[in-house]
PDB file of C-alpha atoms in Angstrom:
ATOM      1  CA  MET A  17     -29.338  55.761   3.813  1.00 62.00           C
ATOM      2  CA  SER A  18     -27.777  52.640   5.247  1.00 72.00           C
ATOM      3  CA  VAL A  19     -27.027  52.324   8.941  1.00 91.00           C
ATOM      4  CA  LYS A  20     -23.515  51.267   9.866  1.00 95.00           C
ATOM      5  CA  PRO A  21     -23.245  48.143  12.004  1.00 97.00           C
ATOM      6  CA  THR A  22     -21.954  48.751  15.520  1.00 97.00           C
ATOM      7  CA  LEU A  23     -18.550  47.528  16.686  1.00 97.00           C
ATOM      8  CA  LEU A  24     -17.559  47.538  20.363  1.00 98.00           C
ATOM      9  CA  ALA A  25     -13.861  48.313  20.781  1.00 97.00           C
ATOM     10  CA  ILE A  26     -12.736  47.617  24.346  1.00 97.00           C
ATOM     11  CA  SER A  27      -9.389  47.457  26.080  1.00 95.00           C
ATOM     12  CA  SER A  28      -7.387  48.248  29.149  1.00 92.00           C
ATOM     13  CA  PRO A  29      -5.383  51.482  29.194  1.00 90.00           C
ATOM     14  CA  GLY A  30      -1.832  52.062  28.033  1.00 89.00           C
ATOM     15  CA  GLY A  31      -0.440  50.029  25.182  1.00 90.00           C
ATOM     16  CA  HIS A  32      -3.673  48.053  24.798  1.00 92.00           C
ATOM     17  CA  TRP A  33      -5.598  51.292  24.226  1.00 91.00           C
ATOM     18  CA  ILE A  34      -3.008  52.663  21.789  1.00 91.00           C
ATOM     19  CA  GLN A  35      -3.157  49.477  19.723  1.00 93.00           C
ATOM     20  CA  LEU A  36      -6.973  49.469  19.792  1.00 94.00           C
ATOM     21  CA  ASN A  37      -7.091  53.061  18.566  1.00 91.00           C
ATOM     22  CA  ARG A  38      -4.729  52.316  15.707  1.00 93.00           C
ATOM     23  CA  LEU A  39      -6.912  49.406  14.632  1.00 93.00           C
ATOM     24  CA  SER A  40     -10.219  51.216  14.986  1.00 92.00           C
ATOM     25  CA  VAL A  41      -9.267  54.305  12.989  1.00 88.00           C
ATOM     26  CA  GLY A  42      -9.544  52.281   9.814  1.00 89.00           C
ATOM     27  CA  LEU A  43     -12.833  50.743  10.935  1.00 94.00           C
ATOM     28  CA  GLU A  44     -14.722  53.953  11.714  1.00 92.00           C
ATOM     29  CA  GLU A  45     -15.665  54.508   8.087  1.00 92.00           C
ATOM     30  CA  ARG A  46     -17.325  51.111   7.899  1.00 95.00           C
ATOM     31  CA  TYR A  47     -18.676  50.720  11.445  1.00 96.00           C
ATOM     32  CA  ARG A  48     -20.191  52.840  14.155  1.00 95.00           C
ATOM     33  CA  VAL A  49     -17.435  52.196  16.692  1.00 95.00           C
ATOM     34  CA  VAL A  50     -18.383  52.381  20.364  1.00 95.00           C
ATOM     35  CA  TYR A  51     -15.465  52.359  22.790  1.00 95.00           C
ATOM     36  CA  ALA A  52     -15.060  51.132  26.351  1.00 95.00           C
ATOM     37  CA  MET A  53     -12.138  51.589  28.708  1.00 93.00           C
ATOM     38  CA  PRO A  54     -11.469  52.083  32.433  1.00 88.00           C
ATOM     39  CA  ALA A  55     -13.109  55.326  33.589  1.00 72.00           C
ATOM     40  CA  GLY A  56     -10.398  56.690  35.808  1.00 62.00           C
ATOM     41  CA  LEU A  57      -8.117  56.930  32.826  1.00 57.00           C
ATOM     42  CA  PHE A  58     -10.202  59.258  30.665  1.00 58.00           C
ATOM     43  CA  THR A  59      -8.066  62.191  29.634  1.00 56.00           C
ATOM     44  CA  SER A  60      -8.087  64.234  26.499  1.00 49.00           C
ATOM     45  CA  THR A  61      -4.862  62.556  25.405  1.00 52.00           C
ATOM     46  CA  SER A  62      -6.091  59.031  26.171  1.00 52.00           C
ATOM     47  CA  LEU A  63      -9.195  59.549  24.047  1.00 55.00           C
ATOM     48  CA  GLY A  64      -7.375  61.262  21.250  1.00 57.00           C
ATOM     49  CA  GLU A  65      -8.361  64.212  19.123  1.00 58.00           C
ATOM     50  CA  ARG A  66     -11.636  62.584  18.079  1.00 56.00           C
ATOM     51  CA  GLU A  67     -13.014  62.647  21.634  1.00 58.00           C
ATOM     52  CA  PRO A  68     -16.074  64.832  20.966  1.00 61.00           C
ATOM     53  CA  THR A  69     -17.306  62.506  18.233  1.00 73.00           C
ATOM     54  CA  ARG A  70     -16.590  59.240  20.033  1.00 84.00           C
ATOM     55  CA  LYS A  71     -18.984  57.345  22.228  1.00 90.00           C
ATOM     56  CA  VAL A  72     -16.899  56.016  25.100  1.00 92.00           C
ATOM     57  CA  TYR A  73     -18.211  53.956  28.001  1.00 94.00           C
ATOM     58  CA  SER A  74     -16.329  53.573  31.234  1.00 93.00           C
ATOM     59  CA  VAL A  75     -15.724  50.178  32.793  1.00 94.00           C
ATOM     60  CA  VAL A  76     -14.014  49.107  35.992  1.00 91.00           C
ATOM     61  CA  ASP A  77     -10.260  48.765  35.626  1.00 88.00           C
ATOM     62  CA  VAL A  78      -9.535  45.189  36.535  1.00 89.00           C
ATOM     63  CA  SER A  79      -6.919  42.483  36.194  1.00 85.00           C
ATOM     64  CA  ALA A  80      -7.140  38.720  36.438  1.00 79.00           C
ATOM     65  CA  ASP A  81      -5.504  38.978  39.866  1.00 85.00           C
ATOM     66  CA  ASP A  82      -8.463  40.945  41.212  1.00 86.00           C
ATOM     67  CA  LYS A  83     -11.287  38.496  40.596  1.00 86.00           C
ATOM     68  CA  TRP A  84     -13.892  40.334  42.727  1.00 91.00           C
ATOM     69  CA  ARG A  85     -13.638  43.394  40.487  1.00 90.00           C
ATOM     70  CA  LEU A  86     -14.393  41.218  37.490  1.00 92.00           C
ATOM     71  CA  ILE A  87     -18.039  41.084  38.625  1.00 94.00           C
ATOM     72  CA  PRO A  88     -18.806  44.828  38.310  1.00 94.00           C
ATOM     73  CA  CYS A  89     -16.740  44.927  35.121  1.00 94.00           C
ATOM     74  CA  ALA A  90     -18.804  42.071  33.680  1.00 95.00           C
ATOM     75  CA  LEU A  91     -22.054  43.805  34.620  1.00 97.00           C
ATOM     76  CA  GLN A  92     -20.912  47.027  32.958  1.00 96.00           C
ATOM     77  CA  VAL A  93     -19.825  45.218  29.806  1.00 97.00           C
ATOM     78  CA  LEU A  94     -23.108  43.286  29.719  1.00 98.00           C
ATOM     79  CA  TYR A  95     -25.021  46.578  29.976  1.00 98.00           C
ATOM     80  CA  ILE A  96     -23.028  48.012  27.051  1.00 98.00           C
ATOM     81  CA  LEU A  97     -23.613  44.892  24.963  1.00 98.00           C
ATOM     82  CA  LEU A  98     -27.361  44.883  25.621  1.00 98.00           C
ATOM     83  CA  LYS A  99     -27.711  48.620  25.006  1.00 97.00           C
ATOM     84  CA  GLU A 100     -25.527  48.943  21.910  1.00 97.00           C
ATOM     85  CA  ARG A 101     -26.187  45.521  20.342  1.00 97.00           C
ATOM     86  CA  PRO A 102     -22.817  45.429  18.531  1.00 98.00           C
ATOM     87  CA  LYS A 103     -22.356  43.190  15.525  1.00 98.00           C
ATOM     88  CA  ALA A 104     -18.779  42.497  16.623  1.00 98.00           C
ATOM     89  CA  ILE A 105     -16.388  43.032  19.511  1.00 98.00           C
ATOM     90  CA  LEU A 106     -12.748  43.946  19.002  1.00 98.00           C
ATOM     91  CA  SER A 107     -10.285  43.854  21.888  1.00 97.00           C
ATOM     92  CA  THR A 108      -6.568  44.217  22.309  1.00 95.00           C
ATOM     93  CA  GLY A 109      -6.766  43.132  25.955  1.00 88.00           C
ATOM     94  CA  ALA A 110      -6.545  42.790  28.797  1.00 92.00           C
ATOM     95  CA  ALA A 111      -9.128  41.674  31.415  1.00 94.00           C
ATOM     96  CA  PRO A 112     -12.040  43.984  30.369  1.00 95.00           C
ATOM     97  CA  GLY A 113     -11.550  42.783  26.804  1.00 96.00           C
ATOM     98  CA  ALA A 114     -11.510  39.132  27.838  1.00 96.00           C
ATOM     99  CA  VAL A 115     -14.745  39.704  29.765  1.00 96.00           C
ATOM    100  CA  ALA A 116     -16.311  41.287  26.665  1.00 97.00           C
ATOM    101  CA  ILE A 117     -15.176  38.387  24.466  1.00 98.00           C
ATOM    102  CA  TRP A 118     -16.742  35.837  26.833  1.00 97.00           C
ATOM    103  CA  LEU A 119     -20.024  37.689  27.268  1.00 98.00           C
ATOM    104  CA  GLY A 120     -20.226  38.514  23.575  1.00 98.00           C
ATOM    105  CA  SER A 121     -19.730  34.910  22.560  1.00 97.00           C
ATOM    106  CA  PHE A 122     -22.627  33.851  24.787  1.00 97.00           C
ATOM    107  CA  LEU A 123     -24.814  36.529  23.158  1.00 98.00           C
ATOM    108  CA  GLY A 124     -23.906  35.377  19.651  1.00 98.00           C
ATOM    109  CA  ILE A 125     -21.763  38.419  18.846  1.00 98.00           C
ATOM    110  CA  ARG A 126     -18.723  37.925  16.604  1.00 98.00           C
ATOM    111  CA  THR A 127     -15.527  38.443  18.598  1.00 98.00           C
ATOM    112  CA  ILE A 128     -11.992  39.365  17.617  1.00 98.00           C
ATOM    113  CA  TRP A 129      -9.041  39.300  19.981  1.00 98.00           C
ATOM    114  CA  VAL A 130      -5.711  40.888  19.065  1.00 97.00           C
ATOM    115  CA  ASP A 131      -3.101  39.849  21.615  1.00 96.00           C
ATOM    116  CA  SER A 132      -0.873  42.693  22.742  1.00 89.00           C
ATOM    117  CA  ILE A 133       2.422  43.230  20.972  1.00 89.00           C
ATOM    118  CA  ALA A 134       4.050  43.214  24.416  1.00 89.00           C
ATOM    119  CA  ASN A 135       3.628  39.445  24.563  1.00 86.00           C
ATOM    120  CA  VAL A 136       6.639  38.272  22.596  1.00 91.00           C
ATOM    121  CA  LYS A 137       7.274  34.827  24.068  1.00 93.00           C
ATOM    122  CA  GLN A 138       3.786  33.589  24.854  1.00 95.00           C
ATOM    123  CA  ILE A 139       0.124  34.492  24.558  1.00 96.00           C
ATOM    124  CA  SER A 140      -0.994  36.807  27.359  1.00 94.00           C
ATOM    125  CA  ARG A 141      -2.925  35.469  30.335  1.00 94.00           C
ATOM    126  CA  ALA A 142      -6.051  37.395  29.275  1.00 93.00           C
ATOM    127  CA  GLY A 143      -5.460  36.150  25.736  1.00 95.00           C
ATOM    128  CA  LYS A 144      -5.480  32.554  26.918  1.00 95.00           C
ATOM    129  CA  LEU A 145      -8.882  33.198  28.509  1.00 94.00           C
ATOM    130  CA  ALA A 146     -10.209  34.965  25.419  1.00 96.00           C
ATOM    131  CA  GLN A 147      -8.871  32.290  23.086  1.00 96.00           C
ATOM    132  CA  LYS A 148     -11.453  29.837  24.384  1.00 95.00           C
ATOM    133  CA  ARG A 149     -14.354  32.017  23.143  1.00 97.00           C
ATOM    134  CA  ALA A 150     -12.972  34.346  20.427  1.00 98.00           C
ATOM    135  CA  ASP A 151     -14.082  33.772  16.828  1.00 98.00           C
ATOM    136  CA  VAL A 152     -10.831  35.250  15.546  1.00 98.00           C
ATOM    137  CA  PHE A 153      -7.656  35.212  17.625  1.00 97.00           C
ATOM    138  CA  LEU A 154      -4.691  37.178  16.330  1.00 97.00           C
ATOM    139  CA  THR A 155      -1.147  37.434  17.611  1.00 96.00           C
ATOM    140  CA  GLN A 156       1.269  40.155  16.575  1.00 95.00           C
ATOM    141  CA  TRP A 157       4.237  37.787  16.645  1.00 95.00           C
ATOM    142  CA  GLU A 158       4.643  35.235  13.879  1.00 95.00           C
ATOM    143  CA  GLN A 159       6.385  32.726  16.158  1.00 96.00           C
ATOM    144  CA  LEU A 160       3.284  32.554  18.408  1.00 95.00           C
ATOM    145  CA  SER A 161       0.963  31.629  15.557  1.00 95.00           C
ATOM    146  CA  ASP A 162      -0.063  28.023  15.061  1.00 96.00           C
ATOM    147  CA  GLY A 163      -1.526  28.867  11.659  1.00 93.00           C
ATOM    148  CA  GLN A 164      -5.018  27.783  12.687  1.00 95.00           C
ATOM    149  CA  ALA A 165      -6.510  28.868  16.005  1.00 96.00           C
ATOM    150  CA  ILE A 166      -3.873  31.558  16.584  1.00 96.00           C
ATOM    151  CA  GLN A 167      -3.291  33.585  13.444  1.00 96.00           C
ATOM    152  CA  TYR A 168      -0.603  36.080  12.550  1.00 96.00           C
ATOM    153  CA  LYS A 169      -1.610  38.894  10.160  1.00 95.00           C
ATOM    154  CA  GLY A 170       1.043  41.461  11.077  1.00 92.00           C
ATOM    155  CA  ALA A 171       1.643  43.897  13.911  1.00 91.00           C
ATOM    156  CA  VAL A 172      -0.321  47.004  14.858  1.00 87.00           C
ATOM    157  CA  LEU A 173       2.649  49.083  16.002  1.00 77.00           C
TER     158      LEU A 173
END
């Protein structure tokens, strides 16, 4: 029996979480997907129907405007990374995902950033931070792709 590699899927709530769930559904057959999202937002609808079978960690809800809260968020994400030892990190944003991309890159973990579909005219602020460390950086808008560092492979929604 082969053991599935672990994938950490992390995002902020709302549209980021919806996009992450749509992406990860197709990955659960191939990977053991471990999720992380802000704790105060756990509801049965936010976790979806697969809640009992999912492993979901809570992290501090943070934005780039609240830099002091980035510290506990980073410590929580680091704990998850050291405990779960994921082979890859997938994030659809925002700040908790950017933190995971940065920490993961320093730990030698493959990282994938999918910029939110809400960012039509430019890459998101968290995306710009993640772009510096992500192994794969995807946009959901063709006009934002440069064909090299920022790739367009379609839209999640």
